[in-house]
Amino acid sequence: MITQQAQLTTFSTPQNTGQGNKLVKILVRYLYHWPLFLISLFIALLVAVIYSQTLKPGYEAKATLLIQDEKKTPEQQTALKELNLANSPKIIENEMEILKSRDLMAEVVQELNLAVVYLQKGRFGAKDLYKNTPVQFHFVSPRSGFEAGEINVVVKDNRTFILESPEGTKEYPFSKTFRNESGTWKLSPGENIKDFEGEKITIKVADPEATILGYQARLDVGLLNKLGTAVLLSINDQVATRGTDILNSLLKHYNLSAKMKKNEETQSTIDFIDQRLGSLSGELSDAEAGIEQFKSSRGLTELSADSKVSLENMQVNDRQLNEVNVQISVVEGLQRYISQNQGNGRVPATLGIDDPALSSLIEKLSQLQLQREQLLATTPETNPDFEPLDRQIVMTRAAIRENVASMKASLLSTRNKLLSYNSRFESSIKDMPTQERQFISKKRQQASKENLYTYLLQKREEVSVSYASSLSNERVVDQAYAVPARGLKKMMAFAFAFFLGLGLPAGVLFVRSSLRERILDMSEVREVVDVPVVGHIELADSTDPIVVNDRGANVVSEQIRLLRTKLYHLNRKKETGRVTLITSSVSGEGKSFVSSNLAVAMAYSGRKTLIIELDMRKPKIASVFQMEPGRAGMSDYLRGKARLEDILRHHPGVPGMDFIGSGPVTGNPAELLETPRLEELFAALRERYDEIIVDSPPVHLVPDGLILSRLSDLTLYIIRQGFTDKAELHFIKELKEQNEIGEMRFVFNGISRIKFGYGFNYNYGYYDQGKKNTPMTFLFSNFSNRFVLD
């Protein structure tokens, strides 16, 4: 028996390098399936390329409008007050709502005929032929219940076209009327029809109301600066020209609408002044004729100085009295308007009334009525949205009624005072001659009417100038222009394809791994069972079951030798008679591979070794060592049919290693293992051998391994990466807690460093010098070997 322990090379035990290596481990595991990722990425990018070719470019049309906001420019409000006009002050927020109104967009859609779209089919989708269409669609009489439709025509020449319909194709001349679900329509040739001869044109006719609402939703109106009054209008469209046309048309109709509103208000003021001038003209003529007749009949030429002073005072007082009368007339007009039940007409002009509170209330009432009219255009009057608006109108009318009543009372009081002044002036000239007093009275009436007439003529001229002026308070800063198409959608498509191409196979692999519930990492074992790991053995790439030999070193053989070294320390440096049981949970986890190679490694170290094949149901060791079949084995010995010398066989290729086979397969191996002869056999073998390796059946399937563990010094429990089920960990934990297996250690077998992302901290390329490494193999090998992942 060899007693000299051979020199053994030791290696550092793998250490956990932290949480960061878990990510590397997952990455390496996924990189094993790089062809799947490559194919998925190629398909996703191919779809993205096709999508980018069919994606229609998007353009953003913009325009800038400067609005004079009296709320932010009060000096203009003062200038208007000097004219005493009834213009309502503009608020920029209200103007922005007008720009986004449905009525303005309806005029734009009607002017540009946006409800009809002309398309030409291309290789990667349809091309919009806005302003470049060879045919023009015209509605002769649309139906009330409009239904969107599609018309397909082929341009033959400038006189005829071919109409495609479910009934077939037929040639028709232009200007012929047709009838379908949308109504009666016809086609006329366009200017560039010769460029489209033989081309198929698709005409999509949409519901005008839906088109209006669609463009209204796409229109964006906002302030460029919170401190300024410049408004930015923008809209997105697939055709740049159409987007700019929409904004330009919108600005045109907005200015026309503002001008019409201004002219209506100015015309209302002119009509009021003309009415007053008409009545005053007759009264003034009568007064002048009366003075002329009076002076002619009495021969009066000149008045005394006192009479002149009294007359002048009375004239001034009469002028003030006339102004008050005019204001009272305006106030009474407002009272009549407010007293109406509906009062939805235009608010009367407030000529001569200079009351900021009243002007503000009238403006507020005008805005509320305008909002109600706009809401009424699209919403039935029974809608609950009218309730808060009607309450505000009622409250505003009540406030105006109170303000007007108070103002009228004040004006009446002023008129009474002026009348009393007239009485004083008249009494001062009672001492004048009767004829002079009569003349002064007539002269006073004539002067009063003349002053009022002159005042109204002046105001009429000012209002007429304003009416004749075509200048607008709004100025277009930037006409509509289109921003070049942005490639953001295409970039997003490629980015999405890239992440989908990588994420989809990663998700599939993750789901498959989650559903498989196999042990991939020893950290999963440590979370359940507190048993040390003494060996890590890679998946052998050789077809030879014996990887340990004296011809050279490789990764797996060195890992077996490392396990051999650790067993020396685990057996507390016991020199002889060491019994090591090797088992697992289920079949296929590699216990026979580990048993046979560990026995060979022990023998090559100079220790006398015996390997016993005690898996008597499915023996494999004999075939691994290519031993002669049919020889007596353990089943014969335990039945008493053979002696120890009869079952011992020497392995000719491995010096110092003997073998005991399982013998003939038996149906009751557990009962045989319970016989005293087994214990006697092990006692005898301990005296003769340094190392005894026992290959047993899986402990989760049969009880043989538990029986054999009683006679063993150490049990190596094999767990195979990607094969052993996680549910087996609870069975192992139960064995340990119940002490059914003595000294137990784990061996992690069948490790695939690339496939499952598991490796060690030394370079295995040292042992692979004879292999031909591809670039991909070199990448994975060097990448995974840099980390300790268990």
PDB file of C-alpha atoms in Angstrom, residues 592 595-597 599 609-613 621 625 657-661 691-695:
ATOM      1  CA  SER A 592     -21.648   8.219 -12.055  1.00  0.00           C
ATOM      2  CA  SER A 595     -17.704   8.967  -9.112  1.00  0.00           C
ATOM      3  CA  SER A 596     -15.646   7.388 -11.902  1.00  0.00           C
ATOM      4  CA  ASN A 597     -13.489  10.469 -12.591  1.00  0.00           C
ATOM      5  CA  ALA A 599     -11.787   7.564  -8.381  1.00  0.00           C
ATOM      6  CA  THR A 609      -8.560   3.492  -4.536  1.00  0.00           C
ATOM      7  CA  LEU A 610     -11.677   1.349  -4.796  1.00  0.00           C
ATOM      8  CA  ILE A 611     -14.875   2.356  -6.610  1.00  0.00           C
ATOM      9  CA  ILE A 612     -18.029   0.397  -5.735  1.00  0.00           C
ATOM     10  CA  GLU A 613     -21.009   0.311  -8.066  1.00  0.00           C
ATOM     11  CA  ILE A 621     -19.794   2.329 -13.786  1.00  0.00           C
ATOM     12  CA  PHE A 625     -14.603   1.574 -17.333  1.00  0.00           C
ATOM     13  CA  MET A 657      -7.536   1.459  -8.710  1.00  0.00           C
ATOM     14  CA  ASP A 658      -9.864  -1.507  -8.110  1.00  0.00           C
ATOM     15  CA  PHE A 659     -13.512  -1.967  -8.982  1.00  0.00           C
ATOM     16  CA  ILE A 660     -16.512  -3.807  -7.531  1.00  0.00           C
ATOM     17  CA  GLY A 661     -19.505  -4.077  -9.803  1.00  0.00           C
ATOM     18  CA  GLU A 691     -10.076   5.790  -0.753  1.00  0.00           C
ATOM     19  CA  ILE A 692     -13.426   4.079  -1.239  1.00  0.00           C
ATOM     20  CA  ILE A 693     -15.793   5.794  -3.700  1.00  0.00           C
ATOM     21  CA  VAL A 694     -19.396   4.549  -3.553  1.00  0.00           C
ATOM     22  CA  ASP A 695     -21.756   5.267  -6.475  1.00  0.00           C
TER      23      ASP A 695
END
